[in-house]
Amino acid sequence: MELNILIRRPSAETRLGIRLISEQAEQAPFVTMLNPSGVAAGSALRIGDQILLVDGQKTANSEAAVALFAQAGNEIRLRVRRAPRTITIARNKLGLGLSVDSTNRVT
């Protein structure tokens, strides 16, 4: 599923608080970390999202995405691909289960 996401920041110099990785040299990057105090954490962006476009420009890899973020203004429009989430819940001997919250943390 592809989504449009808007990130707003106080100024163009404000860091977004995300970490990206491209698994191949010419592959749109994936979000691997969202700093809870960063501006991107307040958007709809999630860990695991693949960033396809930044302000309408293709992201060939993580370095290209970082360069596009640096050129962007206060509002950044992203086009991301989000894979469906699969959640497995396991029970231990005490019958307790695990759950995953909206930030992908196991609780």
CSV table of N, CA, C and O in Angstrom, one decimal:
chain,number,residue,atom,x,y,z
A,1,MET,N,0.8,-1.2,0.0
A,1,MET,CA,0.0,0.0,0.0
A,1,MET,C,0.9,1.2,0.0
A,1,MET,O,1.9,1.3,0.7
A,2,GLU,N,0.6,2.2,-0.8
A,2,GLU,CA,1.3,3.5,-0.9
A,2,GLU,C,0.5,4.6,-0.2
A,2,GLU,O,-0.7,4.7,-0.4
A,3,LEU,N,1.2,5.4,0.5
A,3,LEU,CA,0.6,6.5,1.3
A,3,LEU,C,1.4,7.8,1.0
A,3,LEU,O,2.6,7.8,0.8
A,4,ASN,N,0.6,8.9,1.1
A,4,ASN,CA,1.2,10.3,1.1
A,4,ASN,C,1.3,10.7,2.6
A,4,ASN,O,0.3,10.6,3.3
A,5,ILE,N,2.5,11.2,3.0
A,5,ILE,CA,2.7,11.6,4.4
A,5,ILE,C,3.3,13.0,4.3
A,5,ILE,O,4.2,13.3,3.6
A,6,LEU,N,2.8,13.9,5.2
A,6,LEU,CA,3.3,15.3,5.3
A,6,LEU,C,4.0,15.4,6.7
A,6,LEU,O,3.5,15.0,7.7
A,7,ILE,N,5.3,15.9,6.6
A,7,ILE,CA,6.0,16.1,7.8
A,7,ILE,C,6.2,17.7,7.9
A,7,ILE,O,6.7,18.3,6.9
A,8,ARG,N,5.8,18.2,9.0
A,8,ARG,CA,6.0,19.7,9.2
A,8,ARG,C,7.1,19.9,10.3
A,8,ARG,O,7.1,19.2,11.3
A,9,ARG,N,8.0,20.8,10.0
A,9,ARG,CA,9.0,21.1,11.0
A,9,ARG,C,9.1,22.6,11.2
A,9,ARG,O,8.8,23.4,10.3
A,10,PRO,N,9.6,23.1,12.4
A,10,PRO,CA,9.6,24.5,12.7
A,10,PRO,C,10.5,25.3,11.7
A,10,PRO,O,10.1,26.4,11.3
A,11,SER,N,11.6,24.7,11.2
A,11,SER,CA,12.4,25.4,10.2
A,11,SER,C,13.1,24.3,9.4
A,11,SER,O,13.1,23.2,9.7
A,12,ALA,N,13.6,24.8,8.2
A,12,ALA,CA,14.3,23.8,7.3
A,12,ALA,C,15.5,23.2,7.9
A,12,ALA,O,16.0,22.2,7.5
A,13,GLU,N,16.1,23.8,9.0
A,13,GLU,CA,17.3,23.3,9.6
A,13,GLU,C,17.0,22.2,10.7
A,13,GLU,O,17.8,21.6,11.2
A,14,THR,N,15.7,22.1,11.1
A,14,THR,CA,15.3,21.2,12.1
A,14,THR,C,15.5,19.7,11.6
A,14,THR,O,15.0,19.4,10.5
A,15,ARG,N,16.2,18.9,12.4
A,15,ARG,CA,16.4,17.5,12.0
A,15,ARG,C,15.1,16.8,12.1
A,15,ARG,O,14.3,17.0,13.0
A,16,LEU,N,14.9,15.7,11.3
A,16,LEU,CA,13.7,15.0,11.3
A,16,LEU,C,13.7,13.9,12.4
A,16,LEU,O,12.6,13.5,12.8
A,17,GLY,N,14.8,13.3,12.7
A,17,GLY,CA,14.9,12.3,13.7
A,17,GLY,C,14.5,10.9,13.2
A,17,GLY,O,13.8,10.1,13.8
A,18,ILE,N,15.0,10.6,12.0
A,18,ILE,CA,14.8,9.3,11.4
A,18,ILE,C,16.2,8.7,10.9
A,18,ILE,O,17.1,9.5,10.7
A,19,ARG,N,16.2,7.4,10.8
A,19,ARG,CA,17.4,6.7,10.3
A,19,ARG,C,16.9,5.9,9.1
A,19,ARG,O,15.9,5.2,9.2
A,20,LEU,N,17.6,5.9,8.0
A,20,LEU,CA,17.3,5.2,6.8
A,20,LEU,C,18.3,4.2,6.4
A,20,LEU,O,19.5,4.4,6.7
A,21,ILE,N,17.9,3.2,5.7
A,21,ILE,CA,18.9,2.2,5.1
A,21,ILE,C,18.3,1.7,3.8
A,21,ILE,O,17.1,1.6,3.6
A,22,SER,N,19.3,1.6,2.8
A,22,SER,CA,18.9,1.0,1.5
A,22,SER,C,19.6,-0.4,1.5
A,22,SER,O,20.8,-0.5,1.7
A,23,GLU,N,18.9,-1.4,1.3
A,23,GLU,CA,19.4,-2.8,1.2
A,23,GLU,C,20.3,-3.0,0.0
A,23,GLU,O,21.1,-3.9,0.0
A,24,GLN,N,20.0,-2.3,-1.1
A,24,GLN,CA,20.8,-2.4,-2.3
A,24,GLN,C,21.2,-1.0,-2.7
A,24,GLN,O,20.6,0.0,-2.3
A,25,ALA,N,22.2,-0.9,-3.6
A,25,ALA,CA,22.7,0.4,-4.0
A,25,ALA,C,21.7,1.4,-4.6
A,25,ALA,O,21.7,2.5,-4.4
A,26,GLU,N,20.8,0.8,-5.4
A,26,GLU,CA,19.8,1.7,-6.1
A,26,GLU,C,18.4,1.2,-5.7
A,26,GLU,O,17.6,0.8,-6.5
A,27,GLN,N,18.2,1.4,-4.4
A,27,GLN,CA,16.9,1.0,-3.8
A,27,GLN,C,16.4,2.1,-2.9
A,27,GLN,O,17.1,2.7,-2.1
A,28,ALA,N,15.1,2.5,-3.0
A,28,ALA,CA,14.5,3.5,-2.1
A,28,ALA,C,14.7,3.0,-0.7
A,28,ALA,O,14.6,1.8,-0.4
A,29,PRO,N,15.0,3.9,0.2
A,29,PRO,CA,15.4,3.6,1.6
A,29,PRO,C,14.2,3.2,2.4
A,29,PRO,O,13.1,3.6,2.2
A,30,PHE,N,14.5,2.4,3.5
A,30,PHE,CA,13.5,2.1,4.5
A,30,PHE,C,13.8,2.8,5.8
A,30,PHE,O,15.0,3.1,6.1
A,31,VAL,N,12.8,3.2,6.5
A,31,VAL,CA,12.9,3.8,7.8
A,31,VAL,C,13.2,2.7,8.8
A,31,VAL,O,12.5,1.8,9.0
A,32,THR,N,14.4,2.9,9.5
A,32,THR,CA,14.8,1.9,10.5
A,32,THR,C,14.7,2.4,11.9
A,32,THR,O,14.8,1.6,12.9
A,33,MET,N,14.5,3.7,12.1
A,33,MET,CA,14.4,4.3,13.4
A,33,MET,C,13.7,5.6,13.3
A,33,MET,O,13.9,6.4,12.4
A,34,LEU,N,12.9,5.9,14.3
A,34,LEU,CA,12.2,7.2,14.5
A,34,LEU,C,12.5,7.6,15.9
A,34,LEU,O,12.1,7.0,16.9
A,35,ASN,N,13.2,8.7,16.0
A,35,ASN,CA,13.5,9.3,17.4
A,35,ASN,C,12.2,9.8,17.9
A,35,ASN,O,11.5,10.6,17.3
A,36,PRO,N,11.8,9.3,19.1
A,36,PRO,CA,10.5,9.8,19.7
A,36,PRO,C,10.4,11.3,19.9
A,36,PRO,O,9.3,11.8,19.9
A,37,SER,N,11.5,12.0,20.0
A,37,SER,CA,11.4,13.5,20.2
A,37,SER,C,11.6,14.2,18.9
A,37,SER,O,11.6,15.4,18.8
A,38,GLY,N,11.8,13.5,17.8
A,38,GLY,CA,12.0,14.1,16.5
A,38,GLY,C,10.6,14.5,15.8
A,38,GLY,O,9.6,13.9,16.2
A,39,VAL,N,10.7,15.4,14.9
A,39,VAL,CA,9.4,15.8,14.2
A,39,VAL,C,8.8,14.7,13.4
A,39,VAL,O,7.5,14.7,13.3
A,40,ALA,N,9.5,13.8,12.8
A,40,ALA,CA,8.9,12.8,12.0
A,40,ALA,C,8.1,11.8,12.9
A,40,ALA,O,7.2,11.2,12.4
A,41,ALA,N,8.4,11.7,14.2
A,41,ALA,CA,7.7,10.8,15.0
A,41,ALA,C,6.3,11.2,15.2
A,41,ALA,O,5.4,10.4,15.5
A,42,GLY,N,6.0,12.5,15.1
A,42,GLY,CA,4.7,13.0,15.2
A,42,GLY,C,3.8,12.9,13.9
A,42,GLY,O,2.7,13.3,13.9
A,43,SER,N,4.5,12.4,12.8
A,43,SER,CA,3.7,12.2,11.6
A,43,SER,C,3.2,10.8,11.5
A,43,SER,O,3.4,10.0,12.4
A,44,ALA,N,2.7,10.5,10.3
A,44,ALA,CA,2.2,9.1,10.1
A,44,ALA,C,3.3,8.1,9.7
A,44,ALA,O,3.0,7.0,9.4
A,45,LEU,N,4.5,8.6,9.6
A,45,LEU,CA,5.6,7.7,9.2
A,45,LEU,C,5.9,6.7,10.2
A,45,LEU,O,5.8,6.9,11.4
A,46,ARG,N,6.2,5.4,9.7
A,46,ARG,CA,6.4,4.3,10.6
A,46,ARG,C,7.7,3.6,10.3
A,46,ARG,O,8.2,3.6,9.2
A,47,ILE,N,8.3,2.9,11.3
A,47,ILE,CA,9.4,2.1,11.0
A,47,ILE,C,9.0,1.0,10.0
A,47,ILE,O,7.9,0.4,10.1
A,48,GLY,N,9.9,0.8,9.0
A,48,GLY,CA,9.6,-0.2,8.0
A,48,GLY,C,9.0,0.4,6.7
A,48,GLY,O,9.0,-0.2,5.7
A,49,ASP,N,8.6,1.7,6.8
A,49,ASP,CA,8.1,2.4,5.6
A,49,ASP,C,9.3,2.5,4.6
A,49,ASP,O,10.4,2.8,5.0
A,50,GLN,N,9.0,2.4,3.3
A,50,GLN,CA,10.0,2.6,2.3
A,50,GLN,C,9.6,4.0,1.6
A,50,GLN,O,8.5,4.2,1.2
A,51,ILE,N,10.6,4.9,1.7
A,51,ILE,CA,10.4,6.2,1.2
A,51,ILE,C,10.7,6.2,-0.3
A,51,ILE,O,11.8,6.1,-0.8
A,52,LEU,N,9.6,6.4,-1.1
A,52,LEU,CA,9.7,6.4,-2.6
A,52,LEU,C,10.0,7.8,-3.2
A,52,LEU,O,10.8,7.9,-4.1
A,53,LEU,N,9.3,8.8,-2.6
A,53,LEU,CA,9.5,10.2,-3.1
A,53,LEU,C,9.6,11.1,-2.0
A,53,LEU,O,8.9,11.0,-0.9
A,54,VAL,N,10.4,12.2,-2.2
A,54,VAL,CA,10.5,13.3,-1.2
A,54,VAL,C,10.2,14.5,-2.0
A,54,VAL,O,10.9,14.8,-3.0
A,55,ASP,N,9.1,15.2,-1.7
A,55,ASP,CA,8.7,16.4,-2.4
A,55,ASP,C,8.6,16.1,-4.0
A,55,ASP,O,9.1,16.9,-4.8
A,56,GLY,N,8.1,14.9,-4.3
A,56,GLY,CA,7.9,14.6,-5.7
A,56,GLY,C,9.1,14.0,-6.4
A,56,GLY,O,9.1,13.7,-7.6
A,57,GLN,N,10.3,14.0,-5.7
A,57,GLN,CA,11.5,13.5,-6.4
A,57,GLN,C,11.8,12.1,-5.9
A,57,GLN,O,11.8,11.8,-4.7
A,58,LYS,N,12.2,11.2,-6.8
A,58,LYS,CA,12.5,9.8,-6.5
A,58,LYS,C,13.7,9.7,-5.6
A,58,LYS,O,14.7,10.4,-5.8
A,59,THR,N,13.7,8.8,-4.7
A,59,THR,CA,14.8,8.5,-3.8
A,59,THR,C,15.5,7.3,-4.2
A,59,THR,O,15.0,6.2,-4.1
A,60,ALA,N,16.6,7.4,-4.8
A,60,ALA,CA,17.4,6.3,-5.4
A,60,ALA,C,18.0,5.4,-4.3
A,60,ALA,O,18.2,4.2,-4.5
A,61,ASN,N,18.3,6.0,-3.2
A,61,ASN,CA,18.9,5.3,-2.0
A,61,ASN,C,18.9,6.2,-0.8
A,61,ASN,O,18.3,7.3,-0.9
A,62,SER,N,19.4,5.8,0.3
A,62,SER,CA,19.3,6.5,1.6
A,62,SER,C,20.1,7.9,1.5
A,62,SER,O,19.6,8.9,2.0
A,63,GLU,N,21.2,7.9,0.8
A,63,GLU,CA,22.0,9.1,0.6
A,63,GLU,C,21.2,10.2,-0.2
A,63,GLU,O,21.2,11.3,0.2
A,64,ALA,N,20.5,9.7,-1.2
A,64,ALA,CA,19.7,10.6,-2.0
A,64,ALA,C,18.5,11.2,-1.2
A,64,ALA,O,18.2,12.4,-1.3
A,65,ALA,N,17.9,10.4,-0.4
A,65,ALA,CA,16.8,10.8,0.5
A,65,ALA,C,17.3,11.9,1.5
A,65,ALA,O,16.7,12.9,1.7
A,66,VAL,N,18.5,11.6,2.1
A,66,VAL,CA,19.0,12.6,3.0
A,66,VAL,C,19.3,13.9,2.3
A,66,VAL,O,19.0,15.0,2.9
A,67,ALA,N,19.8,13.9,1.1
A,67,ALA,CA,20.1,15.1,0.4
A,67,ALA,C,18.8,15.9,0.1
A,67,ALA,O,18.7,17.1,0.2
A,68,LEU,N,17.7,15.1,-0.3
A,68,LEU,CA,16.4,15.7,-0.6
A,68,LEU,C,15.8,16.4,0.7
A,68,LEU,O,15.2,17.4,0.7
A,69,PHE,N,16.0,15.7,1.8
A,69,PHE,CA,15.5,16.3,3.1
A,69,PHE,C,16.3,17.6,3.4
A,69,PHE,O,15.7,18.5,3.9
A,70,ALA,N,17.6,17.6,3.1
A,70,ALA,CA,18.4,18.8,3.4
A,70,ALA,C,17.9,20.0,2.5
A,70,ALA,O,18.0,21.1,3.0
A,71,GLN,N,17.4,19.7,1.3
A,71,GLN,CA,17.0,20.7,0.4
A,71,GLN,C,15.5,21.2,0.7
A,71,GLN,O,15.1,22.2,0.2
A,72,ALA,N,14.8,20.4,1.4
A,72,ALA,CA,13.4,20.6,1.6
A,72,ALA,C,13.1,21.8,2.6
A,72,ALA,O,14.0,22.2,3.4
A,73,GLY,N,12.0,22.3,2.5
A,73,GLY,CA,11.6,23.5,3.4
A,73,GLY,C,11.0,22.9,4.7
A,73,GLY,O,11.3,21.9,5.2
A,74,ASN,N,10.0,23.7,5.2
A,74,ASN,CA,9.4,23.4,6.5
A,74,ASN,C,8.4,22.3,6.4
A,74,ASN,O,8.1,21.6,7.3
A,75,GLU,N,7.8,22.1,5.2
A,75,GLU,CA,6.9,21.0,4.9
A,75,GLU,C,7.5,20.0,3.9
A,75,GLU,O,8.0,20.5,2.9
A,76,ILE,N,7.5,18.8,4.3
A,76,ILE,CA,8.1,17.7,3.4
A,76,ILE,C,7.0,16.7,3.1
A,76,ILE,O,6.4,16.2,4.0
A,77,ARG,N,6.7,16.5,1.8
A,77,ARG,CA,5.7,15.6,1.4
A,77,ARG,C,6.4,14.3,0.9
A,77,ARG,O,7.3,14.3,0.0
A,78,LEU,N,6.0,13.2,1.6
A,78,LEU,CA,6.6,11.9,1.3
A,78,LEU,C,5.6,11.0,0.6
A,78,LEU,O,4.4,11.1,0.9
A,79,ARG,N,6.1,10.2,-0.3
A,79,ARG,CA,5.3,9.0,-0.8
A,79,ARG,C,6.0,7.8,-0.3
A,79,ARG,O,7.2,7.6,-0.5
A,80,VAL,N,5.3,7.0,0.5
A,80,VAL,CA,5.9,5.8,1.1
A,80,VAL,C,5.1,4.5,0.7
A,80,VAL,O,3.9,4.6,0.5
A,81,ARG,N,5.9,3.4,0.7
A,81,ARG,CA,5.2,2.1,0.6
A,81,ARG,C,5.3,1.5,2.0
A,81,ARG,O,6.3,1.4,2.6
A,82,ARG,N,4.1,1.0,2.4
A,82,ARG,CA,4.0,0.4,3.7
A,82,ARG,C,3.5,-1.1,3.5
A,82,ARG,O,2.4,-1.3,2.9
A,83,ALA,N,4.3,-2.0,3.9
A,83,ALA,CA,4.0,-3.4,3.8
A,83,ALA,C,2.9,-3.7,4.9
A,83,ALA,O,3.0,-3.2,6.0
A,84,PRO,N,2.0,-4.7,4.6
A,84,PRO,CA,1.1,-5.1,5.7
A,84,PRO,C,1.9,-5.7,6.8
A,84,PRO,O,2.9,-6.3,6.7
A,85,ARG,N,1.4,-5.4,8.0
A,85,ARG,CA,2.1,-5.9,9.3
A,85,ARG,C,1.5,-7.3,9.6
A,85,ARG,O,0.3,-7.5,9.6
A,86,THR,N,2.4,-8.1,10.0
A,86,THR,CA,2.0,-9.4,10.5
A,86,THR,C,2.4,-9.5,12.0
A,86,THR,O,3.6,-9.3,12.3
A,87,ILE,N,1.5,-9.7,12.8
A,87,ILE,CA,1.8,-9.8,14.3
A,87,ILE,C,1.6,-11.2,14.8
A,87,ILE,O,0.5,-11.7,14.6
A,88,THR,N,2.6,-11.8,15.4
A,88,THR,CA,2.4,-13.1,16.0
A,88,THR,C,2.4,-12.9,17.5
A,88,THR,O,3.3,-12.3,18.1
A,89,ILE,N,1.4,-13.5,18.1
A,89,ILE,CA,1.2,-13.4,19.6
A,89,ILE,C,1.5,-14.8,20.1
A,89,ILE,O,0.9,-15.8,19.7
A,90,ALA,N,2.5,-14.9,21.1
A,90,ALA,CA,2.8,-16.2,21.7
A,90,ALA,C,2.4,-16.1,23.1
A,90,ALA,O,2.4,-15.1,23.8
A,91,ARG,N,2.1,-17.3,23.6
A,91,ARG,CA,1.7,-17.4,25.0
A,91,ARG,C,2.8,-18.2,25.7
A,91,ARG,O,3.3,-19.2,25.2
A,92,ASN,N,3.1,-17.8,27.0
A,92,ASN,CA,4.0,-18.6,27.7
A,92,ASN,C,3.3,-19.5,28.7
A,92,ASN,O,2.1,-19.6,28.7
A,93,LYS,N,4.0,-20.2,29.6
A,93,LYS,CA,3.4,-21.1,30.5
A,93,LYS,C,2.4,-20.5,31.4
A,93,LYS,O,1.5,-21.1,31.9
A,94,LEU,N,2.5,-19.2,31.7
A,94,LEU,CA,1.6,-18.5,32.6
A,94,LEU,C,0.4,-18.0,31.9
A,94,LEU,O,-0.5,-17.4,32.5
A,95,GLY,N,0.3,-18.2,30.5
A,95,GLY,CA,-0.8,-17.7,29.8
A,95,GLY,C,-0.7,-16.2,29.4
A,95,GLY,O,-1.7,-15.7,29.0
A,96,LEU,N,0.4,-15.6,29.6
A,96,LEU,CA,0.5,-14.2,29.2
A,96,LEU,C,0.8,-14.0,27.7
A,96,LEU,O,1.6,-14.8,27.2
A,97,GLY,N,0.2,-13.0,27.1
A,97,GLY,CA,0.5,-12.8,25.7
A,97,GLY,C,1.3,-11.5,25.5
A,97,GLY,O,1.6,-10.8,26.4
A,98,LEU,N,1.7,-11.3,24.3
A,98,LEU,CA,2.4,-10.1,23.9
A,98,LEU,C,1.6,-9.3,22.9
A,98,LEU,O,0.8,-9.9,22.2
A,99,SER,N,1.8,-8.0,23.0
A,99,SER,CA,1.1,-7.2,22.0
A,99,SER,C,2.0,-6.2,21.4
A,99,SER,O,3.1,-5.9,22.0
A,100,VAL,N,1.7,-5.6,20.3
A,100,VAL,CA,2.5,-4.6,19.6
A,100,VAL,C,1.7,-3.4,19.5
A,100,VAL,O,0.6,-3.3,19.1
A,101,ASP,N,2.3,-2.2,20.0
A,101,ASP,CA,1.6,-1.0,20.0
A,101,ASP,C,1.8,-0.3,18.7
A,101,ASP,O,2.4,-0.8,17.8
A,102,SER,N,1.2,0.9,18.5
A,102,SER,CA,1.3,1.6,17.3
A,102,SER,C,2.7,2.1,16.8
A,102,SER,O,2.9,2.4,15.7
A,103,THR,N,3.6,2.0,17.7
A,103,THR,CA,5.0,2.4,17.4
A,103,THR,C,5.9,1.2,17.2
A,103,THR,O,7.1,1.2,17.2
A,104,ASN,N,5.2,0.0,17.0
A,104,ASN,CA,5.9,-1.3,16.8
A,104,ASN,C,6.7,-1.8,18.0
A,104,ASN,O,7.6,-2.5,17.8
A,105,ARG,N,6.4,-1.3,19.2
A,105,ARG,CA,7.1,-1.8,20.4
A,105,ARG,C,6.3,-3.0,20.9
A,105,ARG,O,5.1,-3.0,21.0
A,106,VAL,N,7.0,-4.0,21.3
A,106,VAL,CA,6.4,-5.2,22.0
A,106,VAL,C,6.2,-4.9,23.5
A,106,VAL,O,7.1,-4.4,24.1
A,107,THR,N,5.0,-5.1,23.9
A,107,THR,CA,4.7,-4.8,25.4
A,107,THR,C,4.1,-6.0,26.0
A,107,THR,O,3.6,-6.9,25.4
